[in-house]
C-alpha positions as MATLAB code, in Angstrom:
seq = 'XXXXXXXXXXXXXXXXXXXXXXXXXXXXXXXXXXXXXXXXXXXXXXXXXXXXXXXXXXXXXXXXXXXXXXXXXXXXXXXXXXXXXXXXXXXXXXXXXXXXXXXXXXXXXXXXXXXXXXXXXXXXXXXXXXXXXXXXXXXXXXXXXXXXXXXXXXXXXXXXXXXXXXXXXXXXXXXXXXXXXXXXXXXXXXXXXXXXXXXXXXXXXXXXXXXXXXXXXXXXXXXXXXXXXXXXXXXXXXXXXXXXXXXXXXXXXXXXXXXXXXXXXXXXXXXXXXXXXXXXXXXXXXXXXXXXXXXXXXXXXXXXXXXXXXXXXXXXXXXXXXXXXXXXXXXXXXXXXXXXXXXXXXXXXXXXXXXXXXXXXXXXXXXXXXXXX';
ca = [
      31.604   26.586   39.443;
      29.736   25.261   42.481;
      25.998   24.761   41.986;
      23.451   23.938   44.698;
      20.357   22.065   43.521;
      17.043   21.309   45.178;
      15.132   18.863   42.952;
      12.739   16.542   44.752;
      10.405   15.379   41.993;
      11.368   12.554   39.636;
      10.348   14.617   36.585;
      12.405   17.583   37.826;
      15.469   15.349   37.999;
      14.922   14.148   34.440;
      14.680   17.773   33.255;
      17.764   18.611   35.300;
      19.776   15.836   33.658;
      19.375   17.446   30.225;
      20.338   20.854   31.600;
      23.475   19.439   33.238;
      24.490   17.488   30.124;
      24.231   20.679   28.081;
      26.041   22.705   30.756;
      28.972   20.307   30.978;
      29.374   20.247   27.191;
      29.421   24.032   26.908;
      30.884   25.189   30.209;
      33.096   22.384   31.452;
      33.561   21.075   34.955;
      30.995   21.992   37.605;
      30.442   20.704   41.138;
      26.916   19.963   42.351;
      25.542   19.865   45.894;
      22.131   19.487   47.514;
      19.069   17.300   46.954;
      18.789   15.431   43.673;
      18.616   11.900   42.293;
      22.175   10.623   42.020;
      21.087    7.629   39.906;
      19.581    9.893   37.256;
      22.357   12.484   37.266;
      25.290   10.115   37.642;
      27.022   11.731   40.626;
      26.459   11.713   44.368;
      24.064   14.002   46.212;
      23.996   15.164   49.815;
      20.367   14.092   50.214;
      18.124   11.758   48.226;
      14.726   12.995   46.964;
      13.250    9.692   48.153;
      13.444   11.036   51.695;
      11.012   13.819   50.834;
       8.639   12.552   48.113;
       5.003   12.741   49.160;
       1.627   12.931   47.459;
      -1.258   15.160   48.450;
      -1.983   17.874   50.965;
      -2.380   15.529   53.920;
       1.115   14.183   53.287;
       2.786   17.582   53.704;
       2.669   17.286   57.503;
       4.967   14.268   57.345;
       7.631   16.358   55.622;
       7.803   19.225   58.133;
       9.879   17.599   60.930;
      12.413   16.261   58.435;
      12.687   19.638   56.732;
      13.493   21.514   59.943;
      16.027   18.874   60.910;
      18.135   19.409   57.796;
      17.345   23.073   57.065;
      20.550   24.396   58.630;
      22.658   21.882   56.749;
      21.008   22.783   53.441;
      21.604   26.489   54.024;
      25.255   25.823   54.865;
      25.652   23.801   51.660;
      23.993   26.455   49.519;
      26.160   29.230   50.974;
      29.273   27.402   49.776;
      27.999   27.567   46.190;
      28.009   30.254   43.524;
      24.471   29.643   42.305;
      21.485   27.771   43.761;
      18.775   26.321   41.518;
      15.422   25.346   43.025;
      13.049   23.192   40.988;
       9.311   22.677   41.548;
       8.237   21.484   45.078;
       7.353   24.980   46.291;
       6.174   23.883   49.771;
       9.692   22.648   50.398;
      11.718   25.175   48.417;
      10.124   28.523   49.287;
      10.884   28.331   53.055;
      14.465   27.417   52.206;
      14.710   30.280   49.718;
      13.340   32.745   52.266;
      16.011   31.776   54.768;
      18.789   32.010   52.183;
      17.615   35.347   50.801;
      18.141   36.965   54.214;
      21.743   35.766   54.453;
      24.494   38.176   53.384;
      26.534   35.257   52.030;
      23.742   33.834   49.920;
      24.414   32.359   46.473;
      22.670   33.615   43.329;
      19.110   32.312   43.743;
      17.243   30.845   40.776;
      13.839   29.167   40.600;
      13.413   26.842   37.604;
      10.048   25.102   37.006;
       7.993   27.629   38.902;
       5.057   26.909   41.217;
       1.698   27.025   39.478;
       0.638   30.449   40.742;
      -1.793   30.666   37.815;
      -3.777   27.814   39.394;
      -3.633   28.489   43.134;
      -1.719   30.346   45.847;
      -1.165   33.371   43.616;
       0.555   35.213   46.491;
       3.667   33.074   45.920;
       4.430   35.081   42.782;
       5.138   38.218   44.824;
       7.256   36.263   47.304;
       9.407   34.699   44.589;
       9.832   38.025   42.812;
      11.258   39.458   46.039;
      13.561   36.631   47.128;
      14.870   35.186   43.826;
      17.488   36.740   41.582;
      16.033   35.015   38.509;
      12.865   33.083   37.660;
      12.978   30.627   34.756;
       9.498   29.921   33.426;
       8.665   26.850   31.348;
       5.238   28.120   30.238;
       4.719   31.035   27.831;
       1.977   32.630   29.945;
       3.639   32.517   33.393;
       5.209   35.981   33.370;
       1.745   37.591   33.292;
       1.139   36.283   36.827;
       4.262   37.865   38.352;
       4.909   41.480   39.403;
       6.502   43.746   36.797;
       9.703   43.947   38.823;
      10.174   40.152   38.742;
      13.240   39.014   36.797;
      11.344   36.299   34.933;
      11.885   34.826   31.472;
      10.353   32.008   29.457;
      13.192   29.570   28.770;
      11.192   26.950   26.843;
       9.660   23.671   27.963;
      12.070   20.909   29.079;
       9.996   18.121   27.535;
      10.813   19.454   24.076;
      14.465   18.613   24.806;
      13.501   15.098   25.802;
      10.807   13.695   23.517;
      12.411   11.432   20.865;
       9.535   11.580   18.357;
       6.113   13.134   17.738;
       3.548   11.246   15.673;
       1.418   13.077   13.159;
      -1.309   10.445   12.867;
      -2.849    7.275   14.224;
      -0.945    3.964   14.202;
      -2.129    0.409   14.848;
       0.262   -1.516   17.088;
      -2.303   -3.391   19.175;
      -0.592   -2.211   22.381;
      -2.322   -0.010   24.973;
      -0.224    1.820   27.588;
      -1.231    2.238   31.220;
       0.547    4.849   33.362;
      -1.087    4.953   36.826;
       1.363    7.416   38.381;
       4.751    7.326   40.046;
       3.636    7.403   43.682;
       2.408    4.279   45.420;
      -0.575    6.127   46.908;
      -1.714    7.054   43.373;
      -1.234    3.522   42.096;
      -3.193    1.865   44.914;
      -6.258    3.954   44.062;
      -6.144    3.893   40.252;
      -4.525    0.661   39.130;
      -7.311   -1.758   40.201;
      -9.574    0.091   37.741;
      -6.921   -0.093   35.034;
      -6.644   -3.860   35.609;
     -10.373   -4.314   35.011;
     -10.133   -2.183   31.871;
      -7.161   -4.219   30.652;
      -9.275   -7.395   30.705;
     -11.866   -5.707   28.460;
      -9.149   -4.666   26.038;
      -7.623   -8.142   25.929;
     -11.001   -9.400   24.720;
     -10.450   -7.116   21.704;
      -7.003   -8.695   21.201;
      -5.210   -5.637   22.562;
      -2.062   -6.062   24.642;
      -1.954   -3.994   27.879;
       1.453   -2.506   28.687;
       2.309   -1.155   32.131;
       4.842    1.677   32.011;
       6.309    1.617   35.506;
       8.522    4.387   36.931;
      12.246    3.878   36.474;
      12.827    3.922   40.230;
      10.625    0.796   40.573;
      12.999   -1.264   38.431;
      14.489   -3.210   41.329;
      11.272   -3.398   43.348;
       8.853   -6.289   43.836;
       6.102   -4.972   41.548;
       3.517   -7.400   42.919;
       3.639   -5.547   46.244;
       2.877   -2.276   44.449;
       0.515   -3.289   41.630;
      -0.769   -6.722   42.641;
      -1.243   -9.388   39.968;
       0.269   -8.314   36.635;
      -0.440  -11.412   34.547;
      -2.388   -9.382   31.946;
       0.420   -6.853   31.411;
       3.779   -6.669   29.760;
       6.078   -4.228   31.580;
       8.618   -1.562   30.654;
      10.365    1.012   32.844;
      11.240    3.609   30.221;
       8.407    6.021   29.391;
       9.476    6.821   25.847;
      10.347    3.218   25.007;
       6.923    2.146   26.229;
       4.935    4.880   24.512;
       6.767    4.266   21.229;
       5.219    0.781   21.176;
       1.687    1.956   21.844;
      -1.292    3.109   19.828;
      -3.144    4.559   22.839;
      -2.492    5.513   26.478;
      -4.461    5.731   29.727;
      -2.541    8.090   31.980;
      -2.804    9.490   35.492;
      -2.482   13.272   35.756;
       0.933   14.897   35.873;
       3.848   15.293   33.512;
       3.011   11.955   31.862;
      -0.154   13.327   30.218;
       1.850   16.119   28.608;
       4.546   13.661   27.515;
       2.084   11.305   25.837;
       0.319   14.205   24.117;
       3.517   15.789   22.779;
       4.628   12.376   21.499;
       1.390   12.112   19.552;
      -0.010    9.165   21.531;
      -3.816    9.509   21.789;
      -4.442    9.843   25.515;
      -7.205    9.590   28.085;
      -6.531   11.116   31.499;
      -7.912    9.149   34.442;
      -7.372   10.528   37.930;
      -8.645    9.246   41.239;
      -7.242   10.508   44.534;
      -8.000   10.069   48.193;
     -11.269   11.858   48.903;
      -9.759   14.333   51.373;
      -6.962   15.345   49.005;
      -9.380   15.748   46.098;
     -11.853   17.799   48.151;
      -9.110   20.182   49.324;
      -7.656   20.510   45.820;
     -11.048   21.191   44.257;
     -11.772   23.942   46.781;
      -8.405   25.646   46.234;
      -7.586   25.134   42.557;
      -9.806   26.979   40.094;
      -9.136   25.212   36.809;
     -11.429   23.686   34.227;
      -8.968   20.867   33.458;
      -6.199   19.000   35.264;
      -4.256   17.658   32.266;
      -1.304   19.907   31.492;
      -1.856   19.803   27.722;
      -5.475   20.897   28.172;
      -4.533   23.619   30.667;
      -1.784   25.037   28.456;
      -3.989   25.294   25.386;
      -6.784   26.867   27.407;
      -4.348   29.660   28.219;
      -3.352   29.807   24.550;
      -6.950   30.252   23.437;
      -8.224   32.489   26.235;
      -5.305   33.787   28.328;
      -7.107   32.503   31.436;
      -8.500   29.208   32.735;
     -11.552   30.868   34.244;
     -13.627   31.466   31.120;
     -16.414   29.024   30.378;
     -16.049   29.328   26.596;
     -14.713   26.296   24.782;
     -13.396   26.207   21.202;
     -14.805   23.537   18.936;
     -11.675   21.389   18.941;
     -11.032   21.509   22.676;
      -9.878   19.824   24.900;
      -7.049   17.861   23.324;
      -7.883   14.686   25.242;
     -10.748   13.592   27.541;
     -10.416   13.745   31.317;
     -12.194   11.521   33.836;
     -12.016   12.264   37.559;
     -12.870   10.439   40.766;
     -16.157    8.500   40.409;
     -16.101    8.975   36.629;
     -13.090    6.675   36.563;
     -14.461    3.189   35.966;
     -13.693    0.481   33.382;
     -16.895    0.932   31.370;
     -16.541    4.705   30.994;
     -12.880    4.504   30.006;
     -13.574    1.697   27.534;
     -16.383    3.695   25.904;
     -14.184    6.818   25.701;
     -11.479    4.902   23.870;
     -13.969    3.397   21.428;
     -15.342    6.871   20.625;
     -12.071    8.836   20.595;
     -11.744   11.877   18.301;
      -8.336   11.258   16.742;
      -8.444   14.111   14.222;
      -9.062   16.636   17.005;
      -6.224   15.217   19.081;
      -3.588   15.472   16.342;
      -4.703   18.947   15.218;
      -4.492   20.332   18.754;
      -1.198   18.556   19.456;
       0.369   20.451   16.566;
      -0.884   23.769   17.973;
       0.502   22.888   21.413;
       3.970   22.192   19.991;
       3.952   25.538   18.182;
       2.844   27.301   21.381;
       5.648   25.857   23.545;
       8.206   26.572   20.755;
      11.430   25.036   22.073;
      13.203   23.142   24.820;
      14.704   24.851   27.858;
      18.160   23.329   28.451;
      20.153   25.596   26.104;
      18.463   28.758   27.353;
      19.045   27.789   30.992;
      22.713   27.080   30.303;
      23.042   30.435   28.551;
      21.700   32.130   31.678;
      24.159   30.232   33.873;
      27.007   31.256   31.565;
      25.867   34.890   31.719;
      25.933   34.672   35.514;
      29.429   33.126   35.442;
      30.722   35.930   33.201;
      29.314   38.588   35.515;
      30.763   36.774   38.522;
      34.244   36.697   36.959;
      34.081   40.445   36.300;
      33.391   41.063   39.973;
];
């Protein structure tokens, strides 16, 4: 079977690796084409995601010329395949999907890790329902935001395939994790504050640990983070979090990972002012941490209610000017651990299961139907 993949984000490639491992065990030999991280997946790609990774709304403009340059080549690659799987990165993937959907020789079109239509740009739900053959949701509430005719199913959350443990209570290791993001533009804004906080924690005989992205492993970290004399360093998220008693994390998948692992977490997010202003005007959410957002849907079915249950949110969030060493230090000293672990358990029950096996089952169903035809 020939499979086209468009996976730009680092986290999407990690999720994809578990899907492919499961697929190869159950289905056998497959051939993969498109955009994905060859280092993570272990086989060559036609394009590297590093060519397209950006952060923020203002960065999208930089991607447009490159996209149009390779669009024809991507379409030609996809048309040679039996099935095409698009993951996350909707600004990049939806235009490509639109072009493919109009072609008579198109492959079977699947979107896995759907755009967050429940947060902003709700019109994308109708578009995807029209141009995709299948939609694979990783959140239990997503289907409610798509038209009735959409072929959408909840397949489970990929992180539940990946997390190696989940703590049920507080531990004392003396190590505090810092995860300031995977994009250099995020790190430049947030990490100077984390460095000041780390000095406060060292005075309490805590050991700061920087969990750097895997793709930084062969980089000169001093050019990215500056002076790291106060930090020990690891490049594996789960290895690092397993050592820690607490974590300060930038927004994104990492906040959900740390929460599901049972690592008490504080979210700290500081972006460029223009990007934050645009996001705030477009995205109507009460929280930005995925764990908090998911449980808000669980409790209310919508993020737009102002009600708040007694044990909510799971972890504190600090944004923009709230992000300073004194505030973060105080929040850690006054953390509600019992609330965190109680809500973490509810979140695990809500998400139910991982996604890899269910995705592979859908691919196998497609292959069976294809062989009949």
